[in-house]
Short mmCIF file of C-alpha atoms in Angstrom, two decimals:
data_model
loop_
_atom_site.label_atom_id
_atom_site.label_comp_id
_atom_site.label_asym_id
_atom_site.label_seq_id
_atom_site.Cartn_x
_atom_site.Cartn_y
_atom_site.Cartn_z
CA MET B 14 0.00 0.00 0.00
CA GLU B 15 1.04 3.60 -0.49
CA ASN B 16 0.67 6.88 1.32
CA ARG B 17 1.34 10.56 0.76
CA ILE B 18 3.19 12.27 3.59
CA SER B 19 1.77 15.53 5.00
CA PRO B 20 3.92 18.35 6.46
CA GLU B 21 3.10 17.11 9.99
CA SER B 22 4.31 13.61 9.11
CA SER B 23 7.63 11.96 8.40
CA LEU B 24 8.68 8.76 6.64
CA TRP B 25 11.20 6.44 8.29
CA ASN B 26 12.36 3.34 6.45
CA PRO B 27 14.99 1.74 8.72
CA TRP B 28 15.30 -1.25 6.38
CA HIS B 29 14.19 -2.03 2.84
CA GLY B 30 12.96 -5.14 1.08
CA CYS B 31 10.42 -7.83 1.85
CA HIS B 32 9.19 -11.31 0.95
CA LYS B 33 5.78 -11.74 -0.62
CA LEU B 34 3.64 -13.50 1.96
CA SER B 35 -0.01 -13.58 0.90
CA THR B 36 -2.20 -12.86 -2.11
CA GLY B 37 -2.28 -9.13 -1.36
CA CYS B 38 1.46 -9.01 -2.02
CA ARG B 39 1.19 -10.17 -5.63
CA HIS B 40 1.53 -6.72 -7.17
CA CYS B 41 3.49 -5.06 -4.34
CA TYR B 42 4.26 -1.39 -5.04
CA VAL B 43 7.75 -1.77 -3.53
CA TYR B 44 8.59 -4.55 -5.97
CA ARG B 45 7.06 -2.52 -8.79
CA GLY B 46 9.17 0.51 -7.94
CA ASP B 47 12.39 -1.41 -7.38
CA SER B 48 12.04 -3.29 -10.67
CA LYS B 49 12.32 0.01 -12.55
CA HIS B 50 15.83 0.36 -11.13
CA GLY B 51 16.88 -3.28 -11.44
CA LYS B 52 16.72 -3.76 -7.68
CA ASP B 53 15.84 -7.06 -6.00
CA SER B 54 13.14 -6.30 -3.45
CA SER B 55 13.49 -9.71 -1.79
CA ILE B 56 16.88 -8.72 -0.35
CA ILE B 57 16.42 -7.05 3.04
CA THR B 58 18.96 -4.34 3.79
CA LYS B 59 19.46 -1.82 6.57
CA THR B 60 19.14 1.68 5.13
CA GLY B 61 21.05 4.91 5.58
CA GLN B 62 17.93 6.27 7.29
CA PHE B 63 18.20 3.78 10.12
CA ASN B 64 18.80 6.29 12.92
CA LEU B 65 16.63 9.08 11.43
CA PRO B 66 14.38 9.55 14.52
CA VAL B 67 17.34 10.47 16.73
CA ARG B 68 19.34 12.53 14.24
CA ARG B 69 19.92 16.14 15.28
CA LYS B 70 20.54 19.41 13.50
CA LYS B 71 23.53 21.66 14.14
CA ASP B 72 21.56 23.42 16.86
CA LYS B 73 21.12 20.01 18.62
CA THR B 74 17.37 19.84 18.00
CA TYR B 75 15.94 16.71 16.43
CA LYS B 76 15.57 16.66 12.64
CA ILE B 77 12.06 15.18 12.97
CA PRO B 78 9.96 17.79 14.80
CA SER B 79 8.17 16.92 17.99
CA GLY B 80 4.56 15.88 17.44
CA ASN B 81 5.03 14.35 13.99
CA LEU B 82 3.35 11.13 12.93
CA VAL B 83 6.13 8.86 11.64
CA TYR B 84 5.15 6.36 8.96
CA THR B 85 7.55 3.54 9.71
CA CYS B 86 8.98 0.81 7.48
CA PHE B 87 6.77 1.43 4.44
CA THR B 88 9.22 -0.32 2.08
CA SER B 89 9.45 -3.46 4.20
CA ASP B 90 7.68 -5.13 7.12
CA PHE B 91 8.76 -4.05 10.59
CA LEU B 92 8.38 -7.63 11.84
CA ILE B 93 10.26 -9.38 9.04
CA GLU B 94 12.70 -12.06 10.20
CA GLU B 95 15.83 -10.57 8.65
CA ALA B 96 15.42 -7.41 10.73
CA ASP B 97 15.38 -9.18 14.09
CA GLU B 98 18.90 -8.00 14.97
CA TRP B 99 18.12 -4.37 14.04
CA ARG B 100 14.67 -4.10 15.60
CA ILE B 101 15.93 -3.86 19.20
CA GLU B 102 17.65 -0.58 18.40
CA ALA B 103 14.62 0.64 16.45
CA TRP B 104 12.40 0.10 19.51
CA LYS B 105 14.91 2.06 21.61
CA MET B 106 14.66 5.00 19.23
CA MET B 107 10.87 4.89 19.49
CA ARG B 108 11.19 5.03 23.27
CA GLU B 109 13.64 7.92 23.11
CA ARG B 110 11.34 9.85 20.78
CA TYR B 111 8.25 9.56 22.94
CA ASP B 112 7.22 12.96 21.53
CA LEU B 113 6.55 11.32 18.15
CA HIS B 114 3.89 8.81 17.17
CA PHE B 115 5.13 5.85 15.12
CA LEU B 116 2.85 3.85 12.83
CA PHE B 117 3.74 0.69 10.94
CA ILE B 118 1.78 -1.88 8.94
CA THR B 119 2.45 -5.60 9.15
CA LYS B 120 1.35 -8.81 7.47
CA ARG B 121 3.32 -10.72 10.10
CA ILE B 122 1.20 -10.18 13.20
CA ASP B 123 1.87 -13.84 14.04
CA ARG B 124 5.50 -12.85 14.77
CA LEU B 125 4.70 -9.98 17.11
CA SER B 126 5.26 -11.85 20.38
CA GLN B 127 8.77 -12.79 19.20
CA CYS B 128 9.63 -9.22 18.26
CA LEU B 129 8.55 -7.09 21.23
CA PRO B 130 11.01 -5.29 23.53
CA PRO B 131 11.23 -6.36 27.21
CA ASP B 132 9.44 -3.24 28.50
CA TRP B 133 6.56 -3.36 26.01
CA GLY B 134 3.89 -4.40 28.54
CA ASP B 135 0.51 -3.80 26.95
CA GLY B 136 2.05 -1.52 24.35
CA TYR B 137 3.80 1.83 23.91
CA ASP B 138 1.45 4.81 23.93
CA ASN B 139 3.26 6.31 20.94
CA VAL B 140 3.08 3.30 18.60
CA THR B 141 0.24 2.23 16.31
CA ILE B 142 0.53 -1.25 14.80
CA CYS B 143 -1.67 -1.78 11.75
CA CYS B 144 -2.49 -5.26 10.45
CA THR B 145 -3.28 -6.02 6.81
CA MET B 146 -6.28 -8.23 6.00
CA GLU B 147 -6.96 -8.19 2.28
CA ASN B 148 -9.55 -10.96 2.00
CA GLN B 149 -11.70 -13.27 4.13
CA GLU B 150 -9.02 -15.92 4.41
CA ARG B 151 -6.55 -13.43 5.90
CA VAL B 152 -9.25 -12.05 8.23
CA ASP B 153 -9.97 -15.55 9.53
CA TYR B 154 -6.27 -16.10 10.26
CA ARG B 155 -5.01 -12.68 11.36
CA LEU B 156 -7.99 -11.11 13.13
CA PRO B 157 -7.93 -13.37 16.24
CA LEU B 158 -4.15 -12.88 16.60
CA TYR B 159 -4.44 -9.14 16.17
CA LYS B 160 -7.35 -8.78 18.56
CA ALA B 161 -5.43 -10.62 21.28
CA ALA B 162 -2.15 -8.77 20.69
CA PRO B 163 -0.90 -6.35 23.38
CA VAL B 164 -1.09 -3.18 21.27
CA LYS B 165 -2.61 0.10 22.48
CA HIS B 166 -3.43 1.51 19.05
CA LYS B 167 -4.77 -0.83 16.35
CA ILE B 168 -5.86 -0.12 12.76
CA ILE B 169 -7.03 -2.77 10.29
CA ILE B 170 -5.84 -2.29 6.71
CA CYS B 171 -8.00 -3.87 3.99
CA GLU B 172 -5.80 -2.85 1.08
CA PRO B 173 -5.73 -4.07 -1.56
CA LEU B 174 -9.28 -5.22 -0.88
CA LEU B 175 -9.69 -8.49 -2.79
CA SER B 176 -12.94 -9.99 -1.51
CA ALA B 177 -16.01 -9.35 0.57
CA ILE B 178 -15.10 -9.39 4.27
CA ASN B 179 -17.14 -10.46 7.27
CA PHE B 180 -15.52 -9.61 10.61
CA LYS B 181 -17.97 -12.01 12.26
CA GLY B 182 -18.87 -9.81 15.20
CA GLU B 183 -15.26 -9.51 16.39
CA LEU B 184 -15.00 -5.74 15.92
CA GLY B 185 -15.20 -3.39 18.88
CA ILE B 186 -13.49 -0.48 20.62
CA TRP B 187 -10.21 -2.40 20.51
CA VAL B 188 -9.77 -1.27 16.88
CA GLU B 189 -9.59 2.46 16.18
CA GLN B 190 -10.00 2.53 12.41
CA ILE B 191 -10.41 0.38 9.31
CA VAL B 192 -8.74 1.56 6.11
CA VAL B 193 -9.99 0.23 2.76
CA GLY B 194 -8.50 0.64 -0.68
CA GLY B 195 -8.39 -0.95 -4.10
CA GLU B 196 -5.25 -2.15 -5.83
CA SER B 197 -3.20 0.25 -7.93
CA GLY B 198 -1.12 -0.57 -11.01
CA LYS B 199 -2.09 -1.80 -14.47
CA GLU B 200 -2.21 -5.43 -13.26
CA ALA B 201 -4.64 -4.53 -10.46
CA ARG B 202 -7.40 -6.92 -9.46
CA ILE B 203 -10.97 -5.65 -9.22
CA CYS B 204 -12.25 -3.96 -6.08
CA ASN B 205 -16.03 -4.24 -5.75
CA TYR B 206 -17.61 -1.11 -4.28
CA ASP B 207 -20.20 -3.30 -2.54
CA TRP B 208 -17.34 -4.84 -0.50
CA VAL B 209 -16.25 -1.35 0.53
CA LEU B 210 -19.74 -0.34 1.60
CA ASP B 211 -20.25 -3.51 3.61
CA ILE B 212 -17.05 -2.92 5.59
CA ARG B 213 -18.26 0.62 6.17
CA ARG B 214 -21.56 -0.75 7.49
CA GLN B 215 -19.71 -3.00 9.94
CA CYS B 216 -17.60 -0.04 11.09
CA ILE B 217 -20.63 2.20 11.71
CA GLU B 218 -22.44 -0.58 13.60
CA ASN B 219 -19.41 -0.86 15.90
CA ASN B 220 -18.60 2.87 16.01
CA ILE B 221 -15.19 2.39 14.37
CA SER B 222 -13.65 5.05 12.13
CA PHE B 223 -13.72 4.10 8.44
CA TRP B 224 -11.51 5.50 5.68
CA PHE B 225 -11.97 4.72 2.00
CA LYS B 226 -8.39 5.54 1.10
CA GLN B 227 -8.29 4.90 -2.64
CA THR B 228 -10.41 3.34 -5.37
CA GLY B 229 -7.63 1.33 -6.97
CA TYR B 230 -7.22 1.08 -10.74
CA ARG B 231 -10.24 -1.21 -11.32
CA LEU B 232 -13.40 -0.40 -9.37
CA LEU B 233 -16.60 -2.35 -9.95
CA LYS B 234 -19.69 -0.31 -9.09
CA GLY B 235 -22.98 -1.94 -9.89
CA GLU B 236 -22.62 -3.54 -13.32
CA ARG B 237 -19.94 -1.14 -14.50
CA GLU B 238 -16.17 -1.43 -14.12
CA TYR B 239 -14.27 1.86 -13.89
CA LYS B 240 -10.56 2.13 -14.69
CA ILE B 241 -9.20 5.03 -12.70
CA ALA B 242 -5.82 6.63 -13.37
CA ARG B 243 -3.39 6.62 -10.45
CA GLN B 244 -3.54 10.38 -9.90
CA PHE B 245 -7.32 10.27 -9.35
CA GLN B 246 -7.65 7.18 -7.14
CA HIS B 247 -7.40 9.06 -3.82
CA THR B 248 -9.55 12.00 -4.89
CA GLN B 249 -12.29 9.76 -6.33
CA ALA B 250 -12.41 7.81 -3.07
CA ARG B 251 -12.78 11.08 -1.14
CA LYS B 252 -15.55 12.25 -3.48
CA ALA B 253 -17.56 9.14 -2.58
CA GLY B 254 -18.16 10.86 0.77
CA ILE B 255 -18.39 7.63 2.76
CA ASN B 256 -15.67 8.15 5.37
CA TYR B 257 -16.83 7.82 8.97
CA SER B 258 -15.19 9.05 12.16
CA ARG B 259 -16.03 8.07 15.69
CA GLY B 260 -14.02 10.98 17.06
CA SER B 261 -10.97 13.14 16.47
CA ASN B 262 -8.26 10.53 17.13
CA SER B 263 -5.14 12.24 15.79
CA ASN B 264 -3.31 8.93 15.48
CA ASN B 265 -5.64 7.65 12.77
CA TYR B 266 -3.87 6.71 9.58
CA SER B 267 -5.23 9.20 7.04
CA ASP B 268 -4.39 12.09 4.75
#
């Protein structure tokens, strides 16, 4: 999935590269971007940005301003196995920068218990862990693990949305937001608008914030399939006017 970074947000990619894990990974935007430069996305490497949260300017102030939302590890998975030796230091930086809020997305929620720092407890106040669930099969597997995980801020990511999804009555105040989006790229699979609306219904019934983030390239609405150019996919989703907020939670993952 992709995101545009606002002036009050920062992007921190401490490592780069990932392994495709489930059907949602088939047309991964990281792989798509790397292929243009002849880069192998399956090789996980520590980046030159690794210590970005604690870097300082000449006047000794931090380069990332206090209060920023830091989108973390968006060209990899924070819980990927190859990063186990680096993650300890990454957690330490998150602790040091308690004035920032870190947000990362994972498909590896089943590894979380192996990856947490000793002082994690029931979660850091300044960390949101999002879990991807792109179809019913991934919901059935990941949702129980995610619901039980010791995380203070949880957001479900249904992007790319590849099937109808039934959360089977498991939603509640434990999840702050559900983000839905179609798949981008010319090889994109269809996103059915009815699937989007049904997830929205489940959010409203449980008073959970809902964000229709992007239409994707192929959106099926009624009997008609729309092919939407990349530059319009976010704006067309906004124009649908179906976003729902249960409050003004500033840690929600949104534009």
